[in-house]
Protein backbone atom coordinates (compact mmCIF):
# COMPACT_ATOMS: atom_id res chain seq x y z
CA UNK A 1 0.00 0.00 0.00
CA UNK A 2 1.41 3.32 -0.73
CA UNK A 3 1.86 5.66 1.60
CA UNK A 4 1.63 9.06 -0.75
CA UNK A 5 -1.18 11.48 0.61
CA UNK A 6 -3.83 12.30 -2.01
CA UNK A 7 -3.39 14.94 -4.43
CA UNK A 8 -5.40 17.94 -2.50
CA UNK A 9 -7.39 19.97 -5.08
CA UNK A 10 -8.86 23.58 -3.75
CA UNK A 11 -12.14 23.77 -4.07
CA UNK A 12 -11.43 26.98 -5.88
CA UNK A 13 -10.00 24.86 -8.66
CA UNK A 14 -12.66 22.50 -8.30
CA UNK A 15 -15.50 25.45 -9.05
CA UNK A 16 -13.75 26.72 -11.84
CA UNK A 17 -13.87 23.45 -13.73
CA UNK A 18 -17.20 22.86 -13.14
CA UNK A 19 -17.87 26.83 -14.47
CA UNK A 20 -16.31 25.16 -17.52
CA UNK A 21 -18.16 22.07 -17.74
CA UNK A 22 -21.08 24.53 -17.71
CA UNK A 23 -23.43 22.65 -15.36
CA UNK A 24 -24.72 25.37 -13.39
CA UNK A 25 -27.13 27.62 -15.17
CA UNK A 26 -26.34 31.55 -15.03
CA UNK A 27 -28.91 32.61 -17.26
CA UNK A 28 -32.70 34.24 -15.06
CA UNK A 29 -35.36 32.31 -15.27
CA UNK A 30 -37.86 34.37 -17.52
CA UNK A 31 -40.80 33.47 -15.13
CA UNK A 32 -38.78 35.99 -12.43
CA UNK A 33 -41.70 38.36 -10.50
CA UNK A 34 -39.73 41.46 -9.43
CA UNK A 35 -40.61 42.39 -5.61
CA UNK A 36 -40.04 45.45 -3.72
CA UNK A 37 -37.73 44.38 -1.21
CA UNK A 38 -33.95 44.34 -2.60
CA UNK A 39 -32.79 41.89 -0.22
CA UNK A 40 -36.08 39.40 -1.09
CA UNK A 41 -35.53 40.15 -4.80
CA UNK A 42 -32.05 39.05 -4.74
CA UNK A 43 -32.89 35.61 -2.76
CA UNK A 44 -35.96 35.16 -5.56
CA UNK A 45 -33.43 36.00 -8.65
CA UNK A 46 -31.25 33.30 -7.32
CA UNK A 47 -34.06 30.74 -6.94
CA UNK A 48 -34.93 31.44 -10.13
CA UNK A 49 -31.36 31.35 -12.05
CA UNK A 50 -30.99 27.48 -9.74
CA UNK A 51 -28.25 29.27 -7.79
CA UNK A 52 -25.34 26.81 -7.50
CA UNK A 53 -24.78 24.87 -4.37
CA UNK A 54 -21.83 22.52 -3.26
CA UNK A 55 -22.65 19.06 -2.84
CA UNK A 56 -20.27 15.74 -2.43
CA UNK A 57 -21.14 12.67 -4.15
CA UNK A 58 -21.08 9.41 -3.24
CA UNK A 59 -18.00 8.42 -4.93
CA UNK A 60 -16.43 11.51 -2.71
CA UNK A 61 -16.24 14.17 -6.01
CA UNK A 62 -16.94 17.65 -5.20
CA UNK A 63 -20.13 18.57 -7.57
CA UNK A 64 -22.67 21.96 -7.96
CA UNK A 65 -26.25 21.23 -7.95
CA UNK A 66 -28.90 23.90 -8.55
CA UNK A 67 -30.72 24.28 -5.58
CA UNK A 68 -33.95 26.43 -4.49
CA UNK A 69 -33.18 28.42 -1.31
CA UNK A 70 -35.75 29.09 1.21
CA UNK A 71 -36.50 32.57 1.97
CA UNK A 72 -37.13 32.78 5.95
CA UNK A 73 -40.25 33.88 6.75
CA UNK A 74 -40.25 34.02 10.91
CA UNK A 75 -41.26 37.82 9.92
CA UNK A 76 -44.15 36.26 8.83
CA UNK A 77 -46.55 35.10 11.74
CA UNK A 78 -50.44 34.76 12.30
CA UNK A 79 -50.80 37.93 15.12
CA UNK A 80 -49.59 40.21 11.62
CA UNK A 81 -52.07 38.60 9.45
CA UNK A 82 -54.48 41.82 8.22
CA UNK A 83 -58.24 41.41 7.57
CA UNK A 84 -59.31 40.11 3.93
CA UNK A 85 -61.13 42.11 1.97
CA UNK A 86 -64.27 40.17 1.34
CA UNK A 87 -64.68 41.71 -2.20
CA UNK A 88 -61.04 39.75 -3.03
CA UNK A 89 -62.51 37.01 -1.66
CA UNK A 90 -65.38 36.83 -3.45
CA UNK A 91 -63.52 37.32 -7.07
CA UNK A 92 -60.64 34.65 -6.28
CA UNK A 93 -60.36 31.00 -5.33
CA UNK A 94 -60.14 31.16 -1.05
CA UNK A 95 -58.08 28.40 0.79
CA UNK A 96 -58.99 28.56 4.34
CA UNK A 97 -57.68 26.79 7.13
CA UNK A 98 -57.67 27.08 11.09
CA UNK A 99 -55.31 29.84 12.52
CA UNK A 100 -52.96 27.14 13.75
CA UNK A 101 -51.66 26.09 10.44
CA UNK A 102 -47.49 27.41 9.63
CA UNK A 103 -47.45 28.90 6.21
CA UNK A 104 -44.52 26.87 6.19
CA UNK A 105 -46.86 23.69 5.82
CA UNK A 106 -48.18 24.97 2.68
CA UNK A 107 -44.65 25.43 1.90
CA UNK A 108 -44.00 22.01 2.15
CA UNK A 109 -47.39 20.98 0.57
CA UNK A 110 -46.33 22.95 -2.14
CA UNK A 111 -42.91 21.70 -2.92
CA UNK A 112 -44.42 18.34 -2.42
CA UNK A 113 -46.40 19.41 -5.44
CA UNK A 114 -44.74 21.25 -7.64
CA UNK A 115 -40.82 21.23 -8.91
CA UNK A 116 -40.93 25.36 -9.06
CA UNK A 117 -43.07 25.81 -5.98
CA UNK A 118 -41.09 28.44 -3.82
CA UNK A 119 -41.76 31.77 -1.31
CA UNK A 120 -41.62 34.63 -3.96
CA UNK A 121 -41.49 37.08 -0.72
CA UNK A 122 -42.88 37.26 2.85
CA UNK A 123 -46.56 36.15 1.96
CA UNK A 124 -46.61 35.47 -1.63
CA UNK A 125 -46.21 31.71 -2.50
CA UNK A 126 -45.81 30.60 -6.10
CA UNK A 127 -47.12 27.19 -6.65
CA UNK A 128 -46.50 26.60 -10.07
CA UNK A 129 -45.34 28.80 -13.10
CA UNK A 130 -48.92 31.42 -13.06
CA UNK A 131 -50.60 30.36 -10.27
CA UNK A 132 -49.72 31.53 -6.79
CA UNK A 133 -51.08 32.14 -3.01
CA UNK A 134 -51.09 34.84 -0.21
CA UNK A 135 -51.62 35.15 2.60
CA UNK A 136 -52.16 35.05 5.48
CA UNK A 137 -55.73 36.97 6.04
CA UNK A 138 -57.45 37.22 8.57
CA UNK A 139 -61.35 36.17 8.38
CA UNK A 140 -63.06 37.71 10.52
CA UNK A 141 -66.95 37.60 11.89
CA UNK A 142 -68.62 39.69 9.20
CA UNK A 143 -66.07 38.73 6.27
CA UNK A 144 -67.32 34.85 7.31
CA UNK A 145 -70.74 35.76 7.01
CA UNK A 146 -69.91 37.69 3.25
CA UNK A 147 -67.93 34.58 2.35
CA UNK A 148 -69.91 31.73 4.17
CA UNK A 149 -66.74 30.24 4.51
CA UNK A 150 -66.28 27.54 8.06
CA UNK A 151 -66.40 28.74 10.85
CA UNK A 152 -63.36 26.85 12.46
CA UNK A 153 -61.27 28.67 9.75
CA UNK A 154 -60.24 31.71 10.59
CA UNK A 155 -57.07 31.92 8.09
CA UNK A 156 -57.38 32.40 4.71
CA UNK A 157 -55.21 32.27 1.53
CA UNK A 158 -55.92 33.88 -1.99
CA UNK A 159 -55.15 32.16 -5.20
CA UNK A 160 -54.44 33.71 -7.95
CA UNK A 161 -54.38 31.80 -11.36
CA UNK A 162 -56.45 32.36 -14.09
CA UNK A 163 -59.83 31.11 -15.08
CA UNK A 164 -59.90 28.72 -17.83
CA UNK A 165 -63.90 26.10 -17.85
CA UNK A 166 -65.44 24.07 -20.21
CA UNK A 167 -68.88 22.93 -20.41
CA UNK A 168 -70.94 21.73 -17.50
CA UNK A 169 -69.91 19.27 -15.10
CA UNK A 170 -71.10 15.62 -15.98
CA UNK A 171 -74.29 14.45 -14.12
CA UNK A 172 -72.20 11.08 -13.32
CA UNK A 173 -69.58 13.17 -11.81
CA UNK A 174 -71.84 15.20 -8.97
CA UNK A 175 -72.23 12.36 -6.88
CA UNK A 176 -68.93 11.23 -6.01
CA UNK A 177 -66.64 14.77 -7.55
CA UNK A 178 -66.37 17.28 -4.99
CA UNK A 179 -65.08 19.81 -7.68
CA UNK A 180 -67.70 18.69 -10.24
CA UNK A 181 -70.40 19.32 -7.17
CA UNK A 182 -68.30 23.29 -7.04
CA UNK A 183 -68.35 23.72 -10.53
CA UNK A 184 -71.42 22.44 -11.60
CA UNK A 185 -71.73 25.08 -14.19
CA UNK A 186 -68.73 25.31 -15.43
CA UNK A 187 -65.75 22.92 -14.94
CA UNK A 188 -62.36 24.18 -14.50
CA UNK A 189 -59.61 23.22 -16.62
CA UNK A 190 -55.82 23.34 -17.38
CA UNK A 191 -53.61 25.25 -14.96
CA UNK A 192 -56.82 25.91 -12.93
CA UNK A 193 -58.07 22.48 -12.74
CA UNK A 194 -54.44 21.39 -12.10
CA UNK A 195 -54.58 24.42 -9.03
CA UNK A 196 -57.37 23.54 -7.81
CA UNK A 197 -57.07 19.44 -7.47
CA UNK A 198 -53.93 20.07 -5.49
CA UNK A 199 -55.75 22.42 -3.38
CA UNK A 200 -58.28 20.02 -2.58
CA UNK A 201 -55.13 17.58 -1.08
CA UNK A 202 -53.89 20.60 0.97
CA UNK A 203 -57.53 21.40 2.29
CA UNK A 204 -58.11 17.61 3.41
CA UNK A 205 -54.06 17.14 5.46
CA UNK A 206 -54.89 20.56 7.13
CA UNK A 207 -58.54 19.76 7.51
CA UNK A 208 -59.29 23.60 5.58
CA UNK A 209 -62.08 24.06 2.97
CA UNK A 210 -61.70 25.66 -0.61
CA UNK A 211 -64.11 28.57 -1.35
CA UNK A 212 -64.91 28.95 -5.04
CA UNK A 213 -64.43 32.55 -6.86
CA UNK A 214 -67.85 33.89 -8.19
CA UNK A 215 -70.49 30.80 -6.59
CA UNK A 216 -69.35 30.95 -2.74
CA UNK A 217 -69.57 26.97 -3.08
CA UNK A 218 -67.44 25.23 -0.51
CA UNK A 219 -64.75 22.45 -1.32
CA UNK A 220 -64.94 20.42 2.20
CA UNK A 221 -62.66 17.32 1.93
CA UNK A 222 -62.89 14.74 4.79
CA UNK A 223 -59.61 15.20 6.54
CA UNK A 224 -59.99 11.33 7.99
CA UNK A 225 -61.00 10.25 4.56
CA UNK A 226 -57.06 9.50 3.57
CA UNK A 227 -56.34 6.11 5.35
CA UNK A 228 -53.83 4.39 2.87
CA UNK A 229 -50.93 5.25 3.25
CA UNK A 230 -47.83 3.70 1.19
CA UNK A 231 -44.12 3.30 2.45
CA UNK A 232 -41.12 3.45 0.22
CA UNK A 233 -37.76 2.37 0.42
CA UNK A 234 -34.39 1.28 -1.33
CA UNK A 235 -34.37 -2.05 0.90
CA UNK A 236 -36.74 -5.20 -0.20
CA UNK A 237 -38.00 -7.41 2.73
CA UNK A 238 -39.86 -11.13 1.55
CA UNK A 239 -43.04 -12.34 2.46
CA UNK A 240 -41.43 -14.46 5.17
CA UNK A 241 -39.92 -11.43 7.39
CA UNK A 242 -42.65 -9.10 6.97
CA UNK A 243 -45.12 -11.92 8.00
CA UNK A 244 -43.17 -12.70 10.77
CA UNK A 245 -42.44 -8.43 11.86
CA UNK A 246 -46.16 -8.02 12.02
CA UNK A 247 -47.68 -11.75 13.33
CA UNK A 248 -47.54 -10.31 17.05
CA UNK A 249 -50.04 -7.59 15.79
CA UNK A 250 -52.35 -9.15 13.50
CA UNK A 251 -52.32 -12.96 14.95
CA UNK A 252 -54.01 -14.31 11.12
CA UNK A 253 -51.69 -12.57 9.07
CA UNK A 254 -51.91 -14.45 5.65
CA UNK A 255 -50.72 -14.81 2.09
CA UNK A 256 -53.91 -12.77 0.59
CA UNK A 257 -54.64 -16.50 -2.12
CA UNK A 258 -55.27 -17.65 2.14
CA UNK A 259 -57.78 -15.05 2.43
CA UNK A 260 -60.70 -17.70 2.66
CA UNK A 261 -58.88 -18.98 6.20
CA UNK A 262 -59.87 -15.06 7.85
CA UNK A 263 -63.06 -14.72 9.51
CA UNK A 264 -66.01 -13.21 7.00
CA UNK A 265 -66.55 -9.21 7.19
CA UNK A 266 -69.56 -9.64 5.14
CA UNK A 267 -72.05 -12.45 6.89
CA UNK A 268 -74.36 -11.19 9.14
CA UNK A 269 -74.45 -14.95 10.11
CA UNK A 270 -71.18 -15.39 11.23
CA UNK A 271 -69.42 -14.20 14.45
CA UNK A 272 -65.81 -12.19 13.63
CA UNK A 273 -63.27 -11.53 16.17
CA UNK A 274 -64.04 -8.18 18.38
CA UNK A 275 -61.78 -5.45 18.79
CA UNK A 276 -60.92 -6.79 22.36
CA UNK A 277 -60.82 -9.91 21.43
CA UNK A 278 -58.17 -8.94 18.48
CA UNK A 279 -56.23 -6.85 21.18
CA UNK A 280 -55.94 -9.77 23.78
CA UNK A 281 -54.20 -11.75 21.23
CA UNK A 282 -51.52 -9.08 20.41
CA UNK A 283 -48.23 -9.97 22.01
CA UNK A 284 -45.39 -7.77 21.42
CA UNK A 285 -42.16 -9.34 21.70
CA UNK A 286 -39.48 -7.36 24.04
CA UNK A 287 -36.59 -7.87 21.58
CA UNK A 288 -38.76 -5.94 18.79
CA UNK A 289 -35.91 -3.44 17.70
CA UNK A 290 -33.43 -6.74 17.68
CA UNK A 291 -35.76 -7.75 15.16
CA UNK A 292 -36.18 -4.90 13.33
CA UNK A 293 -32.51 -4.44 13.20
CA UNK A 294 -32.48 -8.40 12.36
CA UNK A 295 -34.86 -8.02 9.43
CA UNK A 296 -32.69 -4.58 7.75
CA UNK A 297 -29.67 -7.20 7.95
CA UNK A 298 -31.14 -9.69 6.04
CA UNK A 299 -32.88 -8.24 3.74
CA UNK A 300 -29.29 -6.47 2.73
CA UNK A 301 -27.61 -9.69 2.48
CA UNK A 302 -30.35 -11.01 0.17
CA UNK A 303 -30.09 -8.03 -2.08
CA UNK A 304 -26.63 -8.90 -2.40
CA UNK A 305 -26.57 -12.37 -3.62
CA UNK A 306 -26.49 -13.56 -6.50
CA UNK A 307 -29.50 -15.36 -6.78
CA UNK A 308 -32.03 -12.43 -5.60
CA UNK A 309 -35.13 -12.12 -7.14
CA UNK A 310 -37.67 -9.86 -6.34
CA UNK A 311 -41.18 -10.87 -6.57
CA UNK A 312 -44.19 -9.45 -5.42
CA UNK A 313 -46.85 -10.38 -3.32
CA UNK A 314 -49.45 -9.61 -0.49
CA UNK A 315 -50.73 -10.06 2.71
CA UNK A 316 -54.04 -10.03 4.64
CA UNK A 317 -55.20 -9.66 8.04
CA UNK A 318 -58.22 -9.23 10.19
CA UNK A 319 -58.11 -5.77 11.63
CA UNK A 320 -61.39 -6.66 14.27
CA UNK A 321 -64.72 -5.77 14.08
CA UNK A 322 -65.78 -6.66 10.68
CA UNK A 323 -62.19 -4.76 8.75
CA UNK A 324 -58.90 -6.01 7.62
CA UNK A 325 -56.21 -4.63 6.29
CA UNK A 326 -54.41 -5.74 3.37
CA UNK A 327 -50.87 -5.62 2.46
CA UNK A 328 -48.97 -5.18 -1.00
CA UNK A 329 -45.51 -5.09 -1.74
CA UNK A 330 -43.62 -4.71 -5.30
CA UNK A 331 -41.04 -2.93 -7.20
CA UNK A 332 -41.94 0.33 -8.37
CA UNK A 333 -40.57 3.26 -10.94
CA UNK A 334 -42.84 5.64 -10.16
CA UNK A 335 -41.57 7.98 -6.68
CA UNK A 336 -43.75 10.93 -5.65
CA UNK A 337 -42.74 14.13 -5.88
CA UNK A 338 -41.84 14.80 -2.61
CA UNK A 339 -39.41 12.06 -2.47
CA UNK A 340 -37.81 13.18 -5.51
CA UNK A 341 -34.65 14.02 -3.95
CA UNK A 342 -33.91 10.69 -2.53
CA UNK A 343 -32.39 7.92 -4.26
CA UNK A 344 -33.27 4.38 -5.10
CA UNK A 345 -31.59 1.81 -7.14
CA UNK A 346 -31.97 2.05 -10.53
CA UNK A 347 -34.20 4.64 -10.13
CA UNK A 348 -36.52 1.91 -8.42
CA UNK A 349 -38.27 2.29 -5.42
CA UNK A 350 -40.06 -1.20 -3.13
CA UNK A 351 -43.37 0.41 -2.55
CA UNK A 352 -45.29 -1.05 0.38
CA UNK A 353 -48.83 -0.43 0.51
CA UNK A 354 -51.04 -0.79 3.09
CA UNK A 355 -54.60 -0.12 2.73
CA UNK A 356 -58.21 -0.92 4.38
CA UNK A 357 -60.34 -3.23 3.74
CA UNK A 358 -64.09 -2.54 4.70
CA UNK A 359 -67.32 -4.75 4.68
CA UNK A 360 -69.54 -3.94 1.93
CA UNK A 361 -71.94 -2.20 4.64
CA UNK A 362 -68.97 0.31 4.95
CA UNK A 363 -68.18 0.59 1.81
CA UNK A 364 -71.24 1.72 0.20
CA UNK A 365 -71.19 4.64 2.32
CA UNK A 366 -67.88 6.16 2.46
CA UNK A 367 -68.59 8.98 0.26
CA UNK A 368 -70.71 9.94 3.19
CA UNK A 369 -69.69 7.81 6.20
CA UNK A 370 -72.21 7.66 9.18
CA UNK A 371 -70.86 7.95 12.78
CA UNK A 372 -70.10 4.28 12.52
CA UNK A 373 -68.23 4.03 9.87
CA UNK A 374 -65.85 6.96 10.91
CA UNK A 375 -65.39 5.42 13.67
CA UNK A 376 -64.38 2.13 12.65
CA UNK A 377 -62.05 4.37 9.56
CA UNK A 378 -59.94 5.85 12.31
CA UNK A 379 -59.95 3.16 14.06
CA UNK A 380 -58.24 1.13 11.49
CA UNK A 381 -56.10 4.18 10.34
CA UNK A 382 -54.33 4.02 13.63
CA UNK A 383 -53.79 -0.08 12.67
CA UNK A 384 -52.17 0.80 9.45
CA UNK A 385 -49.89 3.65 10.81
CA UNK A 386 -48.39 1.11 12.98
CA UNK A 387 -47.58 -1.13 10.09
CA UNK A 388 -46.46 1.46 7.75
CA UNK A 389 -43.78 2.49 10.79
CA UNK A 390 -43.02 -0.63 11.11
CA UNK A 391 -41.94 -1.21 7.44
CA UNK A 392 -40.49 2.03 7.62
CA UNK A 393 -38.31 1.44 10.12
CA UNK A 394 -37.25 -1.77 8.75
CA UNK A 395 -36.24 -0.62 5.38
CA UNK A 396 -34.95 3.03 6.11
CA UNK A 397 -38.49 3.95 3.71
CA UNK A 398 -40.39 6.74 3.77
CA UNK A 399 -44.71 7.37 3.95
CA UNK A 400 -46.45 8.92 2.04
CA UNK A 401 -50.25 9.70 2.32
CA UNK A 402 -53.20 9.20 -0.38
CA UNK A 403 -52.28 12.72 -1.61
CA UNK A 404 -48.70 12.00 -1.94
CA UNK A 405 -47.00 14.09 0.90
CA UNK A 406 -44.73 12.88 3.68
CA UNK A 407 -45.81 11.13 6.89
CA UNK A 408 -43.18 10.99 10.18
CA UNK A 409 -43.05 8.29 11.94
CA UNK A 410 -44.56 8.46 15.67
């Protein structure tokens, strides 16, 4: 082995070659919105221009990436938020939310979103290329009654993209669309349909409302309504392991061709196993991090053989009273947008899914669930977050929700 010190290049060096290699962008973005702060103007030009930022590869090189800085926005706080003008209100798209909401959740909503989503200044937040929000305003007692907007909400946020329908909503579509019920008239389209949509997925994580420009009709999404939820990660663990990592919580834990061995969720006749009686039969082994950790080795060593194949396949389990949840894992190419950043093999992701399964008397209903069958949905919900941490934790994965933004772990 040679004892000779690496050659030590300065990273001054280092930037000018990559100047030459030309891979960071100098030129402005021609989407650029001037503002009338200097110091905020100069943070959005270099957003816009993908201002260079050092990074270090894997392989230890020195390399510029173009990178979106945040502005900071602590000068931006709820107590400062001024009264909205309900005539604004009436003319524009409204989201509103409860007063407790960060902007910097939307923030992350919107980056979850959108590739160009970014703070344009304190208060103005561009979603995608023409379309953006601000906020916050304050809704107060006689702008709610103008606006008819919840009265739980008390913060609102203007959008501003332009109006672009077509023809009437579909009859078909009014029963189970919650935009199609909004825009019965007149159904948005392009960048405003595209707006909108996403706005809907914001409204139902921060349990907000969208109020429609021109109608006053209310987009309401059921913030419990999102129960799937869908882990993903570089690391593949077989049927075997994951049967075994979740066994002490759902005792019948089958291969789903087995599913005719589970007690029936759709005979009245027939007696399933109770929520206590499912919860007496949990047993939670003491050593359960030595088995996480145990699983994460194993399924590394498999990926590194030779003879590793990965197949698909899924699982079922009774979830008490009448539910179960079921249990799919495969290879996929397709990562959400708010995981874009991270990196899988190949540019291949093992997506775990993990979803509920409802009687028929549930399902017939969900668009809108009775007392009973909320309470059995968040019941379950709570079931498969503790399976999606679980995989999570044993394959270094991430969750995601139905509307594709991030879960943490509890």
């Amino acid at each position: 082995m040679s004892n000779t010190p690496p050659t030590r290049i300065p990273i001054a060096e280092r930037l000018a070659q990559l100047n030459k290699e030309k891979r960071v962008v100098d030129a402005p973005d021609p989407t650029d919105t001037p503002t009338s702060d200097p110091f905020v103007q100069f943070l959005h030009a270099s957003n816009a221009a993908g201002g260079p930022a050092l990074t270090v590869t894997q392989d230890g090189r020195l390399a510029a990436i173009n990178q979106q800085a945040s502005i900071d926005i602590s000068q931006l706080t709820w107590e400062d938020a001024k009264p909205i003008d309900p005539d604004v209100g009436q003319n524009h798209h409204v989201l509103v939310v409860g007063a407790d909401v960060d902007p910097r959740e939307l923030e992350a909503l919107a980056v979850s979103t959108w590739d160009d989503a970014a703070w344009l200044e304190p208060g103005l937040l561009r979603l995608t290329e023409g379309a953006t929000l601000s906020g916050p305003w304050r809704i107060g007692v006689d702008a709610r009654q103008t606006l008819k907007t919840p009265g739980d909400d008390e913060q609102g946020w203007i959008v501003d993209v332009p109006a672009c329908r077509t023809g009437p909503a579909p009859e078909f579509l009014l029963d189970t669309d919650p935009v199609a019920r909004a825009f019965s008239d007149a159904m948005p389209a392009g960048l405003e349909y595209e707006v909108v949509q996403a706005l809907q997925r914001f409204a139902r994580r921060l349990a907000g409302a969208i109020r429609v420009a021109g109608s006053g009709n209310l987009i309401e999404p059921d913030a419990d309504s999102a129960v799937a939820i869908t882990v993903y990660a570089a690391r593949w663990v077989d049927e075997e392991d994951l049967t075994d990592l979740l066994r002490p919580y759902f005792p019948d834990i089958t291969n789903e061709k087995n599913v005719d061995q589970l007690p029936p969720i759709d005979s009245p006749n027939e007696r399933v196993q109770s929520r206590e009686e499912l919860a007496q039969a949990i047993d939670i082994p003491e050593d359960e991090l030595d088995r996480i950790a145990e699983i994460t080795r194993v399924a590394d060593e498999k990926a590194l053989s030779e003879d590793f194949v990965v197949r698909g396949y899924s699982l079922v389990a009774s979830a008490g009273n009448k539910s179960r949840v079921h249990v799919t894992v495969a290879p996929c190419e397709y990562i959400p947008t708010a995981l874009r950043y991270e990196q899988f093999p190949s540019n291949t992701a093992i997506e775990y899914g993990i979803q509920w399964v409802p009687p028929q008397v549930y399902l017939n209903v969900l668009n809108r669930p009775g007392r009973a069958a909320r309470l059995e949905r968040i019941r379950v919900k709570d079931q498969i977050e503790q399976i999606a941490t679980l995989i999570a934790r044993s394959t270094a994965g991430h969750m995601v929700d139905e509307d594709q933004f991030l879960i943490a772990a509890q």
